[in-house]
XYZ file of C-alpha atoms in Angstrom:
83
model
C -194.694 38.628 58.713
C -191.430 39.966 57.274
C -192.765 40.247 53.725
C -193.953 43.925 53.710
C -190.676 45.104 55.219
C -188.725 42.830 52.929
C -190.365 44.259 49.864
C -189.699 47.722 51.242
C -186.015 46.907 51.536
C -186.042 45.675 47.965
C -187.648 48.928 46.810
C -185.073 51.004 48.723
C -182.234 49.013 47.276
C -183.576 49.283 43.752
C -184.015 53.066 44.008
C -180.598 53.623 45.600
C -178.545 51.197 43.531
C -175.315 52.907 42.549
C -176.096 56.124 44.441
C -175.597 55.126 48.050
C -172.623 53.773 49.923
C -174.423 52.153 52.816
C -177.663 50.324 53.557
C -177.881 48.651 56.918
C -180.369 46.188 58.362
C -180.877 45.459 62.035
C -181.404 41.761 62.412
C -180.051 38.375 63.313
C -178.175 35.966 61.058
C -181.456 34.078 60.634
C -183.269 37.209 59.479
C -180.358 38.013 57.133
C -180.699 34.563 55.521
C -184.473 35.032 55.106
C -184.001 38.466 53.479
C -181.226 37.148 51.253
C -183.384 34.302 49.917
C -186.406 36.584 49.463
C -184.407 39.230 47.576
C -182.840 36.633 45.271
C -185.751 34.292 44.714
C -188.822 36.484 44.961
C -187.599 39.917 43.852
C -184.871 38.857 41.437
C -181.892 40.672 42.999
C -179.020 38.511 41.881
C -176.780 39.769 44.688
C -179.402 39.167 47.350
C -178.561 40.933 50.568
C -174.809 40.966 50.025
C -174.640 44.749 49.441
C -176.589 45.320 52.675
C -174.730 45.510 55.995
C -176.488 42.982 58.237
C -176.277 42.920 61.115
C -175.617 46.654 61.128
C -172.509 47.932 62.938
C -168.979 46.707 63.499
C -168.436 43.817 65.887
C -166.734 45.674 68.762
C -168.041 43.265 71.404
C -170.639 45.628 72.877
C -174.214 44.885 73.913
C -175.629 48.071 75.401
C -177.551 50.586 73.278
C -174.680 53.056 73.544
C -172.132 50.483 72.410
C -174.363 49.421 69.485
C -174.767 53.076 68.472
C -170.979 53.502 68.522
C -170.536 50.345 66.420
C -173.047 51.637 63.824
C -171.374 55.058 63.714
C -167.984 53.362 63.315
C -169.245 51.296 60.399
C -170.730 54.373 58.719
C -167.406 56.196 59.077
C -165.497 53.181 57.776
C -167.742 53.137 54.708
C -167.564 56.893 54.232
C -163.769 56.887 54.247
C -163.523 53.744 52.084
C -161.664 51.657 54.635
C-alpha cells in the first residue's frame, strides 16, 4: 500500500539531493521505520530516511491542526536559519 508513495519519496529525494534543505514526511514512527527500510534495502539509499524530517514539525506538544501547522512552520524556519 505504501510502495507507490515510497518510491515517489525516493524519486524526490534523488532529484533534490544537495539542492534542498528540507524534506518532510507526515507519518508515525512505524511509517518512518517502513520508509527507512524501503529506501535503504529496496532503493539503495545508504542514508535511508535520515535526511527526511519525520514526523514533520517540531515537538511543541500540540495536537490541533493549527498547532501542527505552527510546529511545521517553526521547523521550516529552524532549517532555513540553520539552527
